[in-house]
mmCIF file of C-alpha atoms and ligand atoms in Angstrom:
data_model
loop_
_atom_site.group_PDB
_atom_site.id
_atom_site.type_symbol
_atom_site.label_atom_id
_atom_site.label_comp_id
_atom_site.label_asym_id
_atom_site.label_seq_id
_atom_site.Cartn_x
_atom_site.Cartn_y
_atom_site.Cartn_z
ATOM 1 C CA UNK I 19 96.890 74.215 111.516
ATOM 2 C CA UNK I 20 98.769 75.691 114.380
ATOM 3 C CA UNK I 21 96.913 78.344 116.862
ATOM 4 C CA UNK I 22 96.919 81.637 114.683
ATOM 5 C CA UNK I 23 98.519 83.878 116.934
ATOM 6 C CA UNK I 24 98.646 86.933 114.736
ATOM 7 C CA UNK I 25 95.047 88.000 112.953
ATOM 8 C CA UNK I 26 95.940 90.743 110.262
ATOM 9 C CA UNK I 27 93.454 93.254 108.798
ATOM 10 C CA UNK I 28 93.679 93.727 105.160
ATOM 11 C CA UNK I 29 91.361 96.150 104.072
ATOM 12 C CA UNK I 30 89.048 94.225 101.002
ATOM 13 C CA UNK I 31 89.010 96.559 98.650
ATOM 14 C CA UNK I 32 92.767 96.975 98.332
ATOM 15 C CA UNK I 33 94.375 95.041 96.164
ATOM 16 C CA UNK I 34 98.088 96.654 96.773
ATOM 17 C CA UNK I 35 97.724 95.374 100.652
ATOM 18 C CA UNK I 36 96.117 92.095 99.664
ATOM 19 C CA UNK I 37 98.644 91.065 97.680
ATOM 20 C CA UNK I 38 101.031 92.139 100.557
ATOM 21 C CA UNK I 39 99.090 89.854 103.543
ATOM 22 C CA UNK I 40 100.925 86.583 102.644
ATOM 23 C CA UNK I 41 104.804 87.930 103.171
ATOM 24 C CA UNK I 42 103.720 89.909 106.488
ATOM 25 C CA UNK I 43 104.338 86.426 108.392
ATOM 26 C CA UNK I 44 100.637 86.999 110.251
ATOM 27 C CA UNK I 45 99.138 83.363 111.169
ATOM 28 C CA UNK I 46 95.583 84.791 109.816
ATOM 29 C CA UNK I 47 94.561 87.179 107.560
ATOM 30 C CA UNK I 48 91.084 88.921 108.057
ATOM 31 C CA UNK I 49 90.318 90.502 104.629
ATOM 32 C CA UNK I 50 87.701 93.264 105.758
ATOM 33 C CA UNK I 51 84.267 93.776 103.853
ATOM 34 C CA UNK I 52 83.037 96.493 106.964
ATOM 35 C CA UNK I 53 84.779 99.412 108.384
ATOM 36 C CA UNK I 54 87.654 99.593 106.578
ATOM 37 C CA UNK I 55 85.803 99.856 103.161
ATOM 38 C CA UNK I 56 84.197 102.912 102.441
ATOM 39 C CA UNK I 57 80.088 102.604 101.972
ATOM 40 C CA UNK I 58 80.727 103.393 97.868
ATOM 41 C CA UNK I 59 83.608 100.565 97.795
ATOM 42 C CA UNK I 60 81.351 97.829 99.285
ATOM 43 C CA UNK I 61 80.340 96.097 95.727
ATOM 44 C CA UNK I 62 83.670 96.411 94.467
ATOM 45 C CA UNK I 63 85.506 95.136 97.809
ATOM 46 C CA UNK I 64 83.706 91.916 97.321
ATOM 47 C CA UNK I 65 84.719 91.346 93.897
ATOM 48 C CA UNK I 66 88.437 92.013 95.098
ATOM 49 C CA UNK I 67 87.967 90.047 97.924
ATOM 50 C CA UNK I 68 86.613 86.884 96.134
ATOM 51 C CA UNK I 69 89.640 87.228 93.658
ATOM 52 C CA UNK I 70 92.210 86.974 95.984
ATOM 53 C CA UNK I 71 90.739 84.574 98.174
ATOM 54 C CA UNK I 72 90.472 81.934 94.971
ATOM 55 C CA UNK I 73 93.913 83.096 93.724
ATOM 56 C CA UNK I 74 95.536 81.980 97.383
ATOM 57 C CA UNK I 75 93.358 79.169 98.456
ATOM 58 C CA UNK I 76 96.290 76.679 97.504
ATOM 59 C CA UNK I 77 99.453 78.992 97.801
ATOM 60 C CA UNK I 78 98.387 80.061 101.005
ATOM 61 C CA UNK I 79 97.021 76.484 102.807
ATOM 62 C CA UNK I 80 100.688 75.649 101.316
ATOM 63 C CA UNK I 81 101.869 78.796 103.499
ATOM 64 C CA UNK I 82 99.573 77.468 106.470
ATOM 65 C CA UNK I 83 98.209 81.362 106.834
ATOM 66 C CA UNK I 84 94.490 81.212 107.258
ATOM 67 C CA UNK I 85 92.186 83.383 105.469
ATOM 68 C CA UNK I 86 89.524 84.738 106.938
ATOM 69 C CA UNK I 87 86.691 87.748 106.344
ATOM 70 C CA UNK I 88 85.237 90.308 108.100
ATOM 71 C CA UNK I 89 81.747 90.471 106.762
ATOM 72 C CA UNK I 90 79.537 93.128 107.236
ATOM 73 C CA UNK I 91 76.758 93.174 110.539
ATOM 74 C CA UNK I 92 73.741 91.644 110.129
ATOM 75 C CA UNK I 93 71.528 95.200 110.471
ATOM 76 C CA UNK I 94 73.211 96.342 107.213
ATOM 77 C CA UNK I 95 71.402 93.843 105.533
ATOM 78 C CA UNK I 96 74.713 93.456 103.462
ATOM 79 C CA UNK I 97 75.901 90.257 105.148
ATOM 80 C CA UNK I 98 74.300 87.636 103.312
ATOM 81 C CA UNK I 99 75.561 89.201 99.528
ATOM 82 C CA UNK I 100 78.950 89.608 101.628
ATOM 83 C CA UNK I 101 78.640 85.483 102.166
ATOM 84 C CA UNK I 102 77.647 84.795 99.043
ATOM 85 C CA UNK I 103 80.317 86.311 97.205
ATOM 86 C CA UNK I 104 83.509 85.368 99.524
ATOM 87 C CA UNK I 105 82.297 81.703 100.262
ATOM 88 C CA UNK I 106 83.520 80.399 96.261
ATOM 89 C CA UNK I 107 86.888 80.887 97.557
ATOM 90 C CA UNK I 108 86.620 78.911 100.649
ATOM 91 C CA UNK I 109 87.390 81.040 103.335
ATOM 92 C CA UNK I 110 88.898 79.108 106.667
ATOM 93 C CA UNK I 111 86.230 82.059 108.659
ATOM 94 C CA UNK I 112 83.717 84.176 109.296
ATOM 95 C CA UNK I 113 84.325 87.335 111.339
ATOM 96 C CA UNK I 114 80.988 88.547 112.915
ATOM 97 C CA UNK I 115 81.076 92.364 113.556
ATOM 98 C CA UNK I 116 78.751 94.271 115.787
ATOM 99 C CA UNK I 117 77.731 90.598 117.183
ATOM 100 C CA UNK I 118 75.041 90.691 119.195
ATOM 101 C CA UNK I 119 74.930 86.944 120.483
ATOM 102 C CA UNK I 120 74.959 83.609 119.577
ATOM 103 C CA UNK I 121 71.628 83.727 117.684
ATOM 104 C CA UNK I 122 73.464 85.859 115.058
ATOM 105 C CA UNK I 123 75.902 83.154 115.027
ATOM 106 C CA UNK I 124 73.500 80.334 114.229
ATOM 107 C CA UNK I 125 72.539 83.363 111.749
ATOM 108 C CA UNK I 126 75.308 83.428 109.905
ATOM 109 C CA UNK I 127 75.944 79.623 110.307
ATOM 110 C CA UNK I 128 72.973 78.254 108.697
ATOM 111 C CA UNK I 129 73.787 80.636 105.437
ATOM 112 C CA UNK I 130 77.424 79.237 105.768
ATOM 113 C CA UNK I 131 76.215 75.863 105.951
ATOM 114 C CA UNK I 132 73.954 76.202 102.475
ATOM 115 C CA UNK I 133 77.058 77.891 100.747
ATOM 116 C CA UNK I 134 79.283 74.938 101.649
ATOM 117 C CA UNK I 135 76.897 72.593 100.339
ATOM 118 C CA UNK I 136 76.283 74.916 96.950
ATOM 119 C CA UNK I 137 80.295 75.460 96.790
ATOM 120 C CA UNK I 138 81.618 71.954 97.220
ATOM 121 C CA UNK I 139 83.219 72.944 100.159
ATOM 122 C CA UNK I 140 83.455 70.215 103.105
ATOM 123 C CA UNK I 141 80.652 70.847 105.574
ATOM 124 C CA UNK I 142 81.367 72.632 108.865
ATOM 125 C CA UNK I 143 84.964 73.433 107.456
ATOM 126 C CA UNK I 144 84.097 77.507 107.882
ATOM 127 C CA UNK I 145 84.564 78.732 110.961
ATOM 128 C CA UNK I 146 83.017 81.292 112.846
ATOM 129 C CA UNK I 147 84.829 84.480 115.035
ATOM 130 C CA UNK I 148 82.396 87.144 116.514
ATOM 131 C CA UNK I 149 83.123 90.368 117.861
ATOM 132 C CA UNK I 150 81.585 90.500 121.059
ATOM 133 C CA UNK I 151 81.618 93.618 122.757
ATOM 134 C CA UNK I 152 80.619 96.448 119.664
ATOM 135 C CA UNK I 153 77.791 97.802 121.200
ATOM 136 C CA UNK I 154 77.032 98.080 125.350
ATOM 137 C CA UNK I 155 74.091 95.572 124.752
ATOM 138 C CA UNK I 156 76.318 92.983 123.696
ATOM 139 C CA UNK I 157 78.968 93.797 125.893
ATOM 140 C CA UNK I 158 76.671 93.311 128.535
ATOM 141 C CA UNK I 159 75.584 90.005 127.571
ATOM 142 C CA UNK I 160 78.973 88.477 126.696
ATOM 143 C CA UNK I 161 78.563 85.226 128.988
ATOM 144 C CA UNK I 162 75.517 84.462 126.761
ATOM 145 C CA UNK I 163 77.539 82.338 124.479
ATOM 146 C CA UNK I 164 78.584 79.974 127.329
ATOM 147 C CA UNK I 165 75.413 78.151 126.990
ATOM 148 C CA UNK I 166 75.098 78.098 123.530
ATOM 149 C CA UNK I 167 76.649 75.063 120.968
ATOM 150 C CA UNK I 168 78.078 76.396 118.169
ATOM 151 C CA UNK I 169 80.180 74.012 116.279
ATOM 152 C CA UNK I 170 81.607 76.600 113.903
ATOM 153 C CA UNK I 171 82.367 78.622 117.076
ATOM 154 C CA UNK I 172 86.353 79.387 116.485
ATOM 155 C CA UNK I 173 86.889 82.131 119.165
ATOM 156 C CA UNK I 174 85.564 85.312 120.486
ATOM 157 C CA UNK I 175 86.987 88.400 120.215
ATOM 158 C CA UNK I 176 86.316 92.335 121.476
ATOM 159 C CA UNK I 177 86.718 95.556 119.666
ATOM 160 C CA UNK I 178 87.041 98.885 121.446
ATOM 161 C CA UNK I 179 86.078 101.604 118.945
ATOM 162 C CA UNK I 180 82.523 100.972 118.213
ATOM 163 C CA UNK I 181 82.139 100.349 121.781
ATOM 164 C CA UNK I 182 83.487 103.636 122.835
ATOM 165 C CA UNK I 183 81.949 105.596 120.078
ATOM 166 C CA UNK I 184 78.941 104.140 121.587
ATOM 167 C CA UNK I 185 79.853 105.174 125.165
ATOM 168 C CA UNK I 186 80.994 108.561 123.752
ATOM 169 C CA UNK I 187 83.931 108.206 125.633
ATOM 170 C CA UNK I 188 86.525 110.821 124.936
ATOM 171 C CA UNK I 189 89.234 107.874 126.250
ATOM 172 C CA UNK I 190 89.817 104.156 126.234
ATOM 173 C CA UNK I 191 93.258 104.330 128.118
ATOM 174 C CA UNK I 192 94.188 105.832 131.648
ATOM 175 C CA UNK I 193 97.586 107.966 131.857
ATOM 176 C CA UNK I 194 99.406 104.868 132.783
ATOM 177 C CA UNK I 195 97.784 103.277 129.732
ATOM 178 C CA UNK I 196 95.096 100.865 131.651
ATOM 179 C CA UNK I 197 92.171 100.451 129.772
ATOM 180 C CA UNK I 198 89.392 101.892 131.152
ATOM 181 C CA UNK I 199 86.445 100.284 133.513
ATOM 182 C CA UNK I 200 84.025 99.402 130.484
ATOM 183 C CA UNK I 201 86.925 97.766 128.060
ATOM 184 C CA UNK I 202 88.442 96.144 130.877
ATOM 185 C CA UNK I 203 85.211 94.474 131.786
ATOM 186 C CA UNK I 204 85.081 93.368 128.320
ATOM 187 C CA UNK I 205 88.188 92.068 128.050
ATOM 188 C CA UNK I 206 88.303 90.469 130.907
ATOM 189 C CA UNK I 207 84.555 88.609 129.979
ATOM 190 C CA UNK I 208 85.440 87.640 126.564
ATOM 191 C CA UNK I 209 88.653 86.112 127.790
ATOM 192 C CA UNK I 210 86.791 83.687 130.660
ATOM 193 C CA UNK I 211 83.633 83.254 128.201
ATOM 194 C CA UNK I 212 85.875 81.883 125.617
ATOM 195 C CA UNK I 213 87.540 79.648 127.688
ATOM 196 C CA UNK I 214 84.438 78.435 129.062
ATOM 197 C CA UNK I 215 83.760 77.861 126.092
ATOM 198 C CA UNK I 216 87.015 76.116 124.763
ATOM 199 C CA UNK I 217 87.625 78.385 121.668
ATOM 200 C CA UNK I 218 90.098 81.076 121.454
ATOM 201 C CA UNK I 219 90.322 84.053 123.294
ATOM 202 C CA UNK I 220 91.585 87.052 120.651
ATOM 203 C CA UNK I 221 92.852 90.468 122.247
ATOM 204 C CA UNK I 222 91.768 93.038 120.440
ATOM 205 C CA UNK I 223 94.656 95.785 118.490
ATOM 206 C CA UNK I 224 96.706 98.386 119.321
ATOM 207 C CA UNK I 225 95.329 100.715 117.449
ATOM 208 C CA UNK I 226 99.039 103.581 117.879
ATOM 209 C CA UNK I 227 100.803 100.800 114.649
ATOM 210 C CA UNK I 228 104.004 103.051 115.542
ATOM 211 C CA UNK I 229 103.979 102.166 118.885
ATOM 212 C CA UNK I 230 106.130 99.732 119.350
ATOM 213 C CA UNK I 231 106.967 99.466 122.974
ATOM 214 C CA UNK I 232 102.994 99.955 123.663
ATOM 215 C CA UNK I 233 102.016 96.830 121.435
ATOM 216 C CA UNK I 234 104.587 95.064 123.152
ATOM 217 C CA UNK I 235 103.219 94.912 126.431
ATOM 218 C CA UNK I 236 99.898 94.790 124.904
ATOM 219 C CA UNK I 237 100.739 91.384 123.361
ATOM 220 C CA UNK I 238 102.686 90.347 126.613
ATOM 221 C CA UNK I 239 100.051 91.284 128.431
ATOM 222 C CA UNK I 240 97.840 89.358 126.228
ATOM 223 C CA UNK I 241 99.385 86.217 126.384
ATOM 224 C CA UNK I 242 100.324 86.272 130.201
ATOM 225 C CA UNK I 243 96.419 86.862 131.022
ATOM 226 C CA UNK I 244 95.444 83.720 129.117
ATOM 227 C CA UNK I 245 94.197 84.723 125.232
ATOM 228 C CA UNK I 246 95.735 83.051 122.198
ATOM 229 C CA UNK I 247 96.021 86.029 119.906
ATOM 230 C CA UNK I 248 95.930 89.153 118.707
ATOM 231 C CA UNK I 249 94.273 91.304 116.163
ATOM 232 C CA UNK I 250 96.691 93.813 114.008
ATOM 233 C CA UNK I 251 96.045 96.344 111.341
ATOM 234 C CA UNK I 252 99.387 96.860 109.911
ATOM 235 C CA UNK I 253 102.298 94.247 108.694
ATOM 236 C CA UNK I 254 104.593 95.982 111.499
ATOM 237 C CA UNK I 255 102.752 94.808 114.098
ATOM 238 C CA UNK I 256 102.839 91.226 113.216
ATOM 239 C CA UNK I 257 106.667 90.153 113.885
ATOM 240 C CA UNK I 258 105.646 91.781 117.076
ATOM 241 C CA UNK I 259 102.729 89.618 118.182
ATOM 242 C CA UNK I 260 104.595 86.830 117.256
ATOM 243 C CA UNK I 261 107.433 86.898 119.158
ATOM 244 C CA UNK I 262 105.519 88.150 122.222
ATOM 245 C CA UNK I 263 103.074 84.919 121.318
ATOM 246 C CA UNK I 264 106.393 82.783 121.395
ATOM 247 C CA UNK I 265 107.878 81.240 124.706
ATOM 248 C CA UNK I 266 111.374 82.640 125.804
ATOM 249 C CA UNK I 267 114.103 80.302 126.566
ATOM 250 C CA UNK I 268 113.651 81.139 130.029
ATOM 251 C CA UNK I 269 110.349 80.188 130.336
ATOM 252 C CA UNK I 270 111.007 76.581 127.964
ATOM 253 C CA UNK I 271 113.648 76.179 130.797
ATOM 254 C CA UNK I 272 111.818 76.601 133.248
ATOM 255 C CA UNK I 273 108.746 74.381 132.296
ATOM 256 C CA UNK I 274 111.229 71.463 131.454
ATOM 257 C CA UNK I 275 112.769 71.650 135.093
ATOM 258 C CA UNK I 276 108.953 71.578 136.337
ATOM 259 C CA UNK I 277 108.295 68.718 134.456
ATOM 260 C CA UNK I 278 111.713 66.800 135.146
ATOM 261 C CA UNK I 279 110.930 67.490 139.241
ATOM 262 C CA UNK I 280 108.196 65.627 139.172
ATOM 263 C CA UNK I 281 108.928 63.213 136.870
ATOM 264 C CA UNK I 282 112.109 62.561 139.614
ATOM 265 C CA UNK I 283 109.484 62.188 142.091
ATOM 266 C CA UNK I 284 107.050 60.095 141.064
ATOM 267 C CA UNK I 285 103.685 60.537 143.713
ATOM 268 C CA UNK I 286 104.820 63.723 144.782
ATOM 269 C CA UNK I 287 101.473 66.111 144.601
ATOM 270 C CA UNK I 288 103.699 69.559 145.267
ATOM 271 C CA UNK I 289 107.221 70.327 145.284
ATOM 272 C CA UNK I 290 109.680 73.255 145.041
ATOM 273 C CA UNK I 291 112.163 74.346 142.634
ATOM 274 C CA UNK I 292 114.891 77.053 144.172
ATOM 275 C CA UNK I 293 111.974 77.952 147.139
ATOM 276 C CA UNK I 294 109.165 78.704 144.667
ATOM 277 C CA UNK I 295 105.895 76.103 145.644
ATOM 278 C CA UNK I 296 105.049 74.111 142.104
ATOM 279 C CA UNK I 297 101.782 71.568 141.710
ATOM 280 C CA UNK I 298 99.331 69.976 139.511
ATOM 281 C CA UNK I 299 98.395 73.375 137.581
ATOM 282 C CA UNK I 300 102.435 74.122 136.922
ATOM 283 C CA UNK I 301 102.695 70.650 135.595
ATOM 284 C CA UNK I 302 99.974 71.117 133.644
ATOM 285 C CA UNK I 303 100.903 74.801 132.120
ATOM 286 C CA UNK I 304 104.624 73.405 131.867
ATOM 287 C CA UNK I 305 102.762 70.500 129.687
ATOM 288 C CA UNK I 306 100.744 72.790 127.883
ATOM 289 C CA UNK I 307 103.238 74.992 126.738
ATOM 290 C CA UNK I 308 106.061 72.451 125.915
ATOM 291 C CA UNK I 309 103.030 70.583 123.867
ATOM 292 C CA UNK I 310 103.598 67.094 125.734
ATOM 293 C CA UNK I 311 101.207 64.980 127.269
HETATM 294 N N1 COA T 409 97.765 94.796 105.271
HETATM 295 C C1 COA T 409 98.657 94.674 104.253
HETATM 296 N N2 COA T 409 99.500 95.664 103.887
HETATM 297 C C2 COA T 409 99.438 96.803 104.598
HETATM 298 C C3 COA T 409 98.539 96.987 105.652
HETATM 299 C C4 COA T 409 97.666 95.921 105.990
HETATM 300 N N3 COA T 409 96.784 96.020 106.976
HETATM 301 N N4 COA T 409 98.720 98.211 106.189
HETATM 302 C C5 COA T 409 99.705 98.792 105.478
HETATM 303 N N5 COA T 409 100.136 97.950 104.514
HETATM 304 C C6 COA T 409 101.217 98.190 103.564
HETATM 305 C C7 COA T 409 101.068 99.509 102.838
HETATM 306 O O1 COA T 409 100.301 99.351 101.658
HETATM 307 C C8 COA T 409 102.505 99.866 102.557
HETATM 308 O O2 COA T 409 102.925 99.108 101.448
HETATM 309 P P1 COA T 409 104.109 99.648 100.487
HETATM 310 O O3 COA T 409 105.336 99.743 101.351
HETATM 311 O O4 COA T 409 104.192 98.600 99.446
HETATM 312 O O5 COA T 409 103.654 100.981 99.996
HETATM 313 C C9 COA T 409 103.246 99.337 103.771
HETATM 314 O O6 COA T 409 102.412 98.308 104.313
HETATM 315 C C10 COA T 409 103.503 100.378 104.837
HETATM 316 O O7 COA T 409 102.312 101.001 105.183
HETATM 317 P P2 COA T 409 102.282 102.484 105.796
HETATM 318 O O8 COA T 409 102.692 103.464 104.743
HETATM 319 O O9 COA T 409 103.035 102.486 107.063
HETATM 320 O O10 COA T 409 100.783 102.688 106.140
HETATM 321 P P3 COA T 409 99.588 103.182 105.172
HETATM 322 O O11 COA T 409 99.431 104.658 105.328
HETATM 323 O O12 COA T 409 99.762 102.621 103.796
HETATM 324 O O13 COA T 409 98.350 102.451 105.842
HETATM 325 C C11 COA T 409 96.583 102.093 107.374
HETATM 326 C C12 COA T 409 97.951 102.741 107.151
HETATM 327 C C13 COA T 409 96.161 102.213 108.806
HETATM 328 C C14 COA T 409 95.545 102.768 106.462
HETATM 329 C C15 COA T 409 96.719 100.586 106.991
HETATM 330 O O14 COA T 409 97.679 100.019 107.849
HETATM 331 C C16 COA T 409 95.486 99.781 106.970
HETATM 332 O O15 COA T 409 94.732 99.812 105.999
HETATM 333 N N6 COA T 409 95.247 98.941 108.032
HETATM 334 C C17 COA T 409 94.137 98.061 108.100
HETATM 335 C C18 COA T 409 92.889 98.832 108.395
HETATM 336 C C19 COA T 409 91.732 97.914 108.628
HETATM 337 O O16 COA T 409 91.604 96.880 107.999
HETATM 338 N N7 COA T 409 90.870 98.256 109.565
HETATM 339 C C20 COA T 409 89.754 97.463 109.915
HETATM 340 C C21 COA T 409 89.944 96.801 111.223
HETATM 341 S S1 COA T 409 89.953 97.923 112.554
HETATM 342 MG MG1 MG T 410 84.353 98.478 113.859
#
């Protein structure tokens, strides 16, 4: 399956916008058993959720959209009856809120690995996503799953709500629409610990979905500062992250005439293309982003 580029919210206990996630054109949908379902809904969003996962397990691999759920943390003690009722319908992930560090990971993995095994469902096939940066603990401690193996480790990704809410920070945004010191810092650590890592680096949403202009340059910005995807929470944002998750012409152009210098100068470590200095990392981003090796 390609890189998901666009991760979609669907709240799990909605069956109107569940059965709206495949036609929104996101690469992955996250069908949410935490905050989007209201405590009383909990019992009932798993039941919906395990429906519609086992109704689209075919259409959708078809459809190459990967399905994926938010489970509840592991302090709510809800988590493992959230597992247990989602895993029958073979869920390509496991979204880790409130993550605390890779020993909630292995957490969650070992009771993923025993409903594989009890669901005929290939072993390590399930992935695993954590939110990294929910609480200022775990923000703090975000480079702790660089040293960790976690086979099921997909990505890591950051939220900014919880985190604030925890800060009690009246703001998350500057007037010129920065993030602030404590989300940039988390940002900026979940994007090099995920790379460290080799997994994905997810940005988190933009959480104004008539914004337009504003999720634009968030999902430029996104891609230009190295992360793979995006998160969303409504269907207009996906065509969106998409396209902003797409190379332009300009830039296909211009990593073909990188490539074609050198390959007209065989040897040559470093050249230039109309005055601008190119080397071994252009080639390799040109590479990278044409797909050739
Ligand atoms: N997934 C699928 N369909 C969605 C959707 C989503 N995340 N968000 C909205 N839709 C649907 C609506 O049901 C509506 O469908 P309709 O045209 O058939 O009536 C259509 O898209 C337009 O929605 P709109 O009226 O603009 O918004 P809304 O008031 O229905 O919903 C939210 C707004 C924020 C409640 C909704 O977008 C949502 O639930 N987002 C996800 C929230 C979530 O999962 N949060 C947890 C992660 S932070
Ligand atoms: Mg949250």
């Amino acid at each position: 399956m390609r890189i998901p580029r666009s991760w979609l919210f669907v709240p799990g206990d909605s069956e109107k916008k569940l059965a709206k996630g495949p036609e929104t054109g996101a690469h992955a949908l996250i069908v949410d058993l935490e905050d989007a379902v209201a405590p009383t809904a909990k019992v009932e969003a798993r039941r919906v959720s395990r429906g519609w996962l086992e109704a689209h397990r075919r259409q959708v691999t078809m459809r190459k959209q990967a399905r994926w759920v938010r489970i509840n943390a592991i302090d709510t003690g809800l988590w493992r009856d959230d597992l247990g009722a989602v895993m029958p319908g073979a869920p390509d992930g496991i979204m880790l809120p409130k993550a605390a560090g890779p020993d909630q990971v292995r957490m969650i993995a070992a009771e993923i690995y025993e409903l594989e095994q009890k669901n005929g469902i290939p072993n390590g096939q399930t992935r695993i996503l954590p939110l990294v940066s929910e609480t200022p603990r775990a923000a703090m401690t975000i480079a702790a799953y660089m040293d960790a193996a976690m086979p099921r480790l997909a990505g890591l990704t950051w939220g900014a709500e919880d985190l604030a809410a925890a800060l009690g920070a009246g703001r998350k945004r500057d007037s010129e629409g920065q993030w602030t010191d404590a989300f940039r810092f988390v940002r900026a650590q979940t994007l090099l610990t995920a790379h460290t890592c080799g997994v994905w680096a997810i940005d988190t949403l933009h959480a104004d979905f008539r914004d337009e202009d504003g999720l634009r340059r968030a999902a430029l910005a996104a891609r230009g500062d190295g992360f793979s995807g995006m998160l969303a929470i409504h269907p207009a944002q996906v065509p969106v992250i998409n396209a902003a998750f797409s190379p332009s012409e300009a830039e296909l152009a211009d990593a073909e005439a990188i490539i074609a210098a050198f390959a007209a100068n065989p040897g040559a470590g470093t050249l230039q293309i109309d005055g601008r200095m190119i080397d071994q990392p252009h080639l390799k981003q040109a590479k990278a982003l044409l797909g050739v090796e």
